[in-house]
């Protein structure tokens, strides 16, 4: 029934105001209760940041624990890492920073235990911990099924070897694989058909390999890939598909994050296709360093968003210093390290005076490794050179590469009298194997079949 009494009509707003006031009172009481609870419960973790996967390859990786309130400096007291690992601990504002001063062990469960977080204003306390597992020690090799001109036999395989757990995984198999690139998240293989035409196959775990386009039917070499950059690249010589362009050792990039993307030519300072003699991705970034046909080193944004920048004529591009973004270059004067963050260049101790050939690499700022067909030697500044490993009877050492962490070496060994497999651009010795050894002690971690370890870049 519709109310007609003025009295009832006037009382309705009053009842509304009383109800609204009651609701506001309840909300205020609830907010007060929540605030009291928040003050009583102690600091709570909002987020933990830091790439723990890098702890096996880089020193100085930082894990930051962020809380919901400012912390008293005493919150750093009693923080421990299990198993024990050297670290610097800092409390600043509402964050606890744990900076690992050395690399961590592979395939190991770690815990950062914080027994007492104390609120700076409230004085209340709480405890927390953060657990993570470091990546396994892995190396990927190319296992060829025989000579290039074989009419039967096994396919070539790209195999990732998990040395921490003793497991192998075939990433791609194909009749003839010239070279490959494994960025950890995916792998791309350069295959050669019976007519000598290059083809690219790209795959990720759990996916079937798919074809990747190239500019034309020309020659593809120096294949590289980077999950950090989200790109793969290669050097191409030949005509474009429509015949309108002819390329000579031109560097091309392809975005692996977009299915069906087309290759894009990298241009140099003059706006022309960059003729490239050697190149590598900068670890942990979208950039790459390329060496031009004239010998200059150039820093290039793989996405094409930024213009290239000249680094100078500093010598032959060798590698990156393990665990850093510093470039190792070699010249008749010896080996040097170029710091891309500061632009400074420093000579590597013990390599001056020439005579440093391709059989030398830099494993740290004060240590180098050299090799001959019979042995691998490590030299450290201020100490006598030491033999890391020797070739076994009936074998010779063909190549040595350093792991991304600098803690291990991949030593390529070849049986005496082994024949060449006859691949057109990346021929190798049949029966070649790879020994993974500790870079300091020389202890052999494992021997795996195959050649072209991914550590060799």
mmCIF file of N, CA and C in Angstrom, residues 116-176:
data_model
loop_
_atom_site.group_PDB
_atom_site.id
_atom_site.type_symbol
_atom_site.label_atom_id
_atom_site.label_comp_id
_atom_site.label_asym_id
_atom_site.label_seq_id
_atom_site.Cartn_x
_atom_site.Cartn_y
_atom_site.Cartn_z
ATOM 1 N N UNK A 116 63.489 -12.628 11.612
ATOM 2 C CA UNK A 116 62.857 -11.552 12.387
ATOM 3 C C UNK A 116 62.800 -10.260 11.578
ATOM 4 N N UNK A 117 61.663 -10.040 10.914
ATOM 5 C CA UNK A 117 61.386 -8.757 10.277
ATOM 6 C C UNK A 117 60.705 -7.864 11.309
ATOM 7 N N UNK A 118 61.270 -6.707 11.569
ATOM 8 C CA UNK A 118 60.690 -5.801 12.569
ATOM 9 C C UNK A 118 60.239 -4.508 11.904
ATOM 10 N N UNK A 119 58.984 -4.143 12.141
ATOM 11 C CA UNK A 119 58.465 -2.893 11.620
ATOM 12 C C UNK A 119 59.137 -1.703 12.279
ATOM 13 N N UNK A 120 59.567 -0.746 11.486
ATOM 14 C CA UNK A 120 60.286 0.411 12.027
ATOM 15 C C UNK A 120 59.395 1.260 12.917
ATOM 16 N N UNK A 121 58.136 1.385 12.543
ATOM 17 C CA UNK A 121 57.203 2.230 13.294
ATOM 18 C C UNK A 121 56.461 1.443 14.362
ATOM 19 N N UNK A 122 56.023 0.227 14.007
ATOM 20 C CA UNK A 122 55.171 -0.544 14.914
ATOM 21 C C UNK A 122 55.952 -1.352 15.935
ATOM 22 N N UNK A 123 57.181 -1.749 15.564
ATOM 23 C CA UNK A 123 57.956 -2.598 16.460
ATOM 24 C C UNK A 123 57.515 -4.044 16.466
ATOM 25 N N UNK A 124 56.466 -4.367 15.706
ATOM 26 C CA UNK A 124 56.002 -5.749 15.634
ATOM 27 C C UNK A 124 56.925 -6.555 14.730
ATOM 28 N N UNK A 125 56.927 -7.866 14.897
ATOM 29 C CA UNK A 125 57.852 -8.725 14.163
ATOM 30 C C UNK A 125 57.123 -9.864 13.462
ATOM 31 N N UNK A 126 57.801 -10.417 12.468
ATOM 32 C CA UNK A 126 57.317 -11.602 11.766
ATOM 33 C C UNK A 126 58.521 -12.299 11.161
ATOM 34 N N UNK A 127 58.325 -13.507 10.674
ATOM 35 C CA UNK A 127 59.397 -14.281 10.044
ATOM 36 C C UNK A 127 58.961 -14.700 8.646
ATOM 37 N N UNK A 128 59.925 -14.890 7.765
ATOM 38 C CA UNK A 128 59.609 -15.334 6.412
ATOM 39 C C UNK A 128 60.812 -16.055 5.831
ATOM 40 N N UNK A 129 60.614 -16.711 4.712
ATOM 41 C CA UNK A 129 61.713 -17.333 3.982
ATOM 42 C C UNK A 129 61.344 -17.414 2.509
ATOM 43 N N UNK A 130 62.369 -17.517 1.680
ATOM 44 C CA UNK A 130 62.182 -17.609 0.232
ATOM 45 C C UNK A 130 63.038 -18.757 -0.278
ATOM 46 N N UNK A 131 62.419 -19.684 -1.011
ATOM 47 C CA UNK A 131 63.122 -20.859 -1.522
ATOM 48 C C UNK A 131 63.211 -20.804 -3.045
ATOM 49 N N UNK A 132 64.322 -21.289 -3.583
ATOM 50 C CA UNK A 132 64.477 -21.382 -5.034
ATOM 51 C C UNK A 132 65.458 -22.500 -5.366
ATOM 52 N N UNK A 133 65.382 -22.978 -6.598
ATOM 53 C CA UNK A 133 66.270 -24.031 -7.085
ATOM 54 C C UNK A 133 67.084 -23.495 -8.248
ATOM 55 N N UNK A 134 68.385 -23.667 -8.192
ATOM 56 C CA UNK A 134 69.242 -23.178 -9.267
ATOM 57 C C UNK A 134 69.179 -24.114 -10.472
ATOM 58 N N UNK A 135 69.450 -23.586 -11.676
ATOM 59 C CA UNK A 135 69.400 -24.415 -12.885
ATOM 60 C C UNK A 135 70.470 -25.506 -12.874
ATOM 61 N N UNK A 136 70.215 -26.538 -13.660
ATOM 62 C CA UNK A 136 71.183 -27.618 -13.818
ATOM 63 C C UNK A 136 72.332 -27.171 -14.724
ATOM 64 N N UNK A 137 73.462 -27.851 -14.611
ATOM 65 C CA UNK A 137 74.578 -27.642 -15.533
ATOM 66 C C UNK A 137 74.264 -28.398 -16.818
ATOM 67 N N UNK A 138 74.142 -27.679 -17.921
ATOM 68 C CA UNK A 138 73.807 -28.305 -19.198
ATOM 69 C C UNK A 138 74.785 -27.864 -20.274
ATOM 70 N N UNK A 139 74.941 -28.703 -21.271
ATOM 71 C CA UNK A 139 75.689 -28.353 -22.474
ATOM 72 C C UNK A 139 74.987 -29.039 -23.645
ATOM 73 N N UNK A 140 74.893 -28.334 -24.752
ATOM 74 C CA UNK A 140 74.241 -28.861 -25.945
ATOM 75 C C UNK A 140 75.294 -29.129 -27.007
ATOM 76 N N UNK A 141 75.168 -30.265 -27.693
ATOM 77 C CA UNK A 141 76.115 -30.608 -28.749
ATOM 78 C C UNK A 141 75.376 -31.067 -29.998
ATOM 79 N N UNK A 142 76.101 -31.050 -31.109
ATOM 80 C CA UNK A 142 75.600 -31.539 -32.390
ATOM 81 C C UNK A 142 76.200 -32.915 -32.639
ATOM 82 N N UNK A 143 75.344 -33.925 -32.722
ATOM 83 C CA UNK A 143 75.781 -35.291 -32.999
ATOM 84 C C UNK A 143 75.443 -35.626 -34.452
ATOM 85 N N UNK A 144 76.460 -35.730 -35.277
ATOM 86 C CA UNK A 144 76.240 -36.032 -36.688
ATOM 87 C C UNK A 144 76.209 -37.539 -36.915
ATOM 88 N N UNK A 145 75.353 -37.933 -37.868
ATOM 89 C CA UNK A 145 75.146 -39.360 -38.122
ATOM 90 C C UNK A 145 76.155 -39.981 -39.055
ATOM 91 N N UNK A 146 77.094 -39.193 -39.564
ATOM 92 C CA UNK A 146 78.098 -39.726 -40.475
ATOM 93 C C UNK A 146 78.583 -38.650 -41.418
ATOM 94 N N UNK A 147 79.156 -39.074 -42.544
ATOM 95 C CA UNK A 147 79.670 -38.138 -43.537
ATOM 96 C C UNK A 147 78.524 -37.407 -44.229
ATOM 97 N N UNK A 148 78.824 -36.219 -44.755
ATOM 98 C CA UNK A 148 77.791 -35.408 -45.394
ATOM 99 C C UNK A 148 77.172 -36.125 -46.586
ATOM 100 N N UNK A 149 77.972 -36.861 -47.365
ATOM 101 C CA UNK A 149 77.475 -37.495 -48.587
ATOM 102 C C UNK A 149 76.940 -38.903 -48.353
ATOM 103 N N UNK A 150 76.646 -39.254 -47.098
ATOM 104 C CA UNK A 150 76.132 -40.593 -46.819
ATOM 105 C C UNK A 150 74.768 -40.782 -47.473
ATOM 106 N N UNK A 151 74.513 -41.986 -47.926
ATOM 107 C CA UNK A 151 73.218 -42.298 -48.545
ATOM 108 C C UNK A 151 72.289 -42.995 -47.567
ATOM 109 N N UNK A 152 72.814 -43.397 -46.430
ATOM 110 C CA UNK A 152 72.000 -44.058 -45.409
ATOM 111 C C UNK A 152 72.611 -43.743 -44.050
ATOM 112 N N UNK A 153 71.951 -44.236 -43.016
ATOM 113 C CA UNK A 153 72.467 -44.013 -41.667
ATOM 114 C C UNK A 153 71.537 -43.154 -40.838
ATOM 115 N N UNK A 154 72.022 -42.748 -39.677
ATOM 116 C CA UNK A 154 71.200 -41.992 -38.740
ATOM 117 C C UNK A 154 71.127 -40.518 -39.121
ATOM 118 N N UNK A 155 70.061 -39.859 -38.667
ATOM 119 C CA UNK A 155 69.962 -38.409 -38.802
ATOM 120 C C UNK A 155 70.966 -37.737 -37.869
ATOM 121 N N UNK A 156 71.273 -36.486 -38.182
ATOM 122 C CA UNK A 156 72.015 -35.654 -37.239
ATOM 123 C C UNK A 156 71.065 -35.247 -36.114
ATOM 124 N N UNK A 157 71.617 -35.037 -34.919
ATOM 125 C CA UNK A 157 70.787 -34.664 -33.776
ATOM 126 C C UNK A 157 71.427 -33.522 -33.003
ATOM 127 N N UNK A 158 70.586 -32.636 -32.491
ATOM 128 C CA UNK A 158 71.013 -31.626 -31.527
ATOM 129 C C UNK A 158 70.531 -32.110 -30.166
ATOM 130 N N UNK A 159 71.474 -32.341 -29.262
ATOM 131 C CA UNK A 159 71.155 -32.976 -27.983
ATOM 132 C C UNK A 159 71.583 -32.066 -26.832
ATOM 133 N N UNK A 160 70.658 -31.813 -25.922
ATOM 134 C CA UNK A 160 70.973 -31.067 -24.704
ATOM 135 C C UNK A 160 71.262 -32.068 -23.590
ATOM 136 N N UNK A 161 72.453 -31.966 -23.010
ATOM 137 C CA UNK A 161 72.899 -32.888 -21.967
ATOM 138 C C UNK A 161 72.766 -32.215 -20.602
ATOM 139 N N UNK A 162 71.927 -32.785 -19.752
ATOM 140 C CA UNK A 162 71.780 -32.313 -18.376
ATOM 141 C C UNK A 162 72.818 -33.050 -17.537
ATOM 142 N N UNK A 163 73.915 -32.388 -17.242
ATOM 143 C CA UNK A 163 75.019 -33.031 -16.542
ATOM 144 C C UNK A 163 74.760 -33.156 -15.051
ATOM 145 N N UNK A 164 73.835 -32.367 -14.535
ATOM 146 C CA UNK A 164 73.504 -32.446 -13.109
ATOM 147 C C UNK A 164 72.680 -33.680 -12.790
ATOM 148 N N UNK A 165 71.851 -34.095 -13.747
ATOM 149 C CA UNK A 165 70.945 -35.214 -13.497
ATOM 150 C C UNK A 165 71.211 -36.409 -14.409
ATOM 151 N N UNK A 166 72.199 -36.298 -15.295
ATOM 152 C CA UNK A 166 72.541 -37.417 -16.165
ATOM 153 C C UNK A 166 71.479 -37.738 -17.196
ATOM 154 N N UNK A 167 70.806 -36.723 -17.716
ATOM 155 C CA UNK A 167 69.734 -36.939 -18.690
ATOM 156 C C UNK A 167 70.058 -36.228 -19.999
ATOM 157 N N UNK A 168 69.630 -36.821 -21.114
ATOM 158 C CA UNK A 168 69.819 -36.238 -22.440
ATOM 159 C C UNK A 168 68.467 -36.004 -23.094
ATOM 160 N N UNK A 169 68.379 -34.922 -23.881
ATOM 161 C CA UNK A 169 67.140 -34.595 -24.592
ATOM 162 C C UNK A 169 67.476 -34.209 -26.025
ATOM 163 N N UNK A 170 66.890 -34.932 -26.985
ATOM 164 C CA UNK A 170 67.065 -34.579 -28.390
ATOM 165 C C UNK A 170 66.129 -33.429 -28.728
ATOM 166 N N UNK A 171 66.696 -32.316 -29.174
ATOM 167 C CA UNK A 171 65.908 -31.121 -29.459
ATOM 168 C C UNK A 171 65.419 -31.096 -30.902
ATOM 169 N N UNK A 172 66.292 -31.452 -31.835
ATOM 170 C CA UNK A 172 65.942 -31.516 -33.257
ATOM 171 C C UNK A 172 66.762 -32.633 -33.888
ATOM 172 N N UNK A 173 66.151 -33.377 -34.814
ATOM 173 C CA UNK A 173 66.889 -34.330 -35.639
ATOM 174 C C UNK A 173 66.533 -34.068 -37.093
ATOM 175 N N UNK A 174 67.527 -34.185 -37.970
ATOM 176 C CA UNK A 174 67.347 -33.927 -39.401
ATOM 177 C C UNK A 174 68.485 -34.615 -40.148
ATOM 178 N N UNK A 175 68.305 -34.884 -41.452
ATOM 179 C CA UNK A 175 69.345 -35.607 -42.202
ATOM 180 C C UNK A 175 70.717 -34.942 -42.172
ATOM 181 N N UNK A 176 70.790 -33.616 -42.367
ATOM 182 C CA UNK A 176 72.086 -32.934 -42.399
ATOM 183 C C UNK A 176 71.955 -31.576 -41.705
#
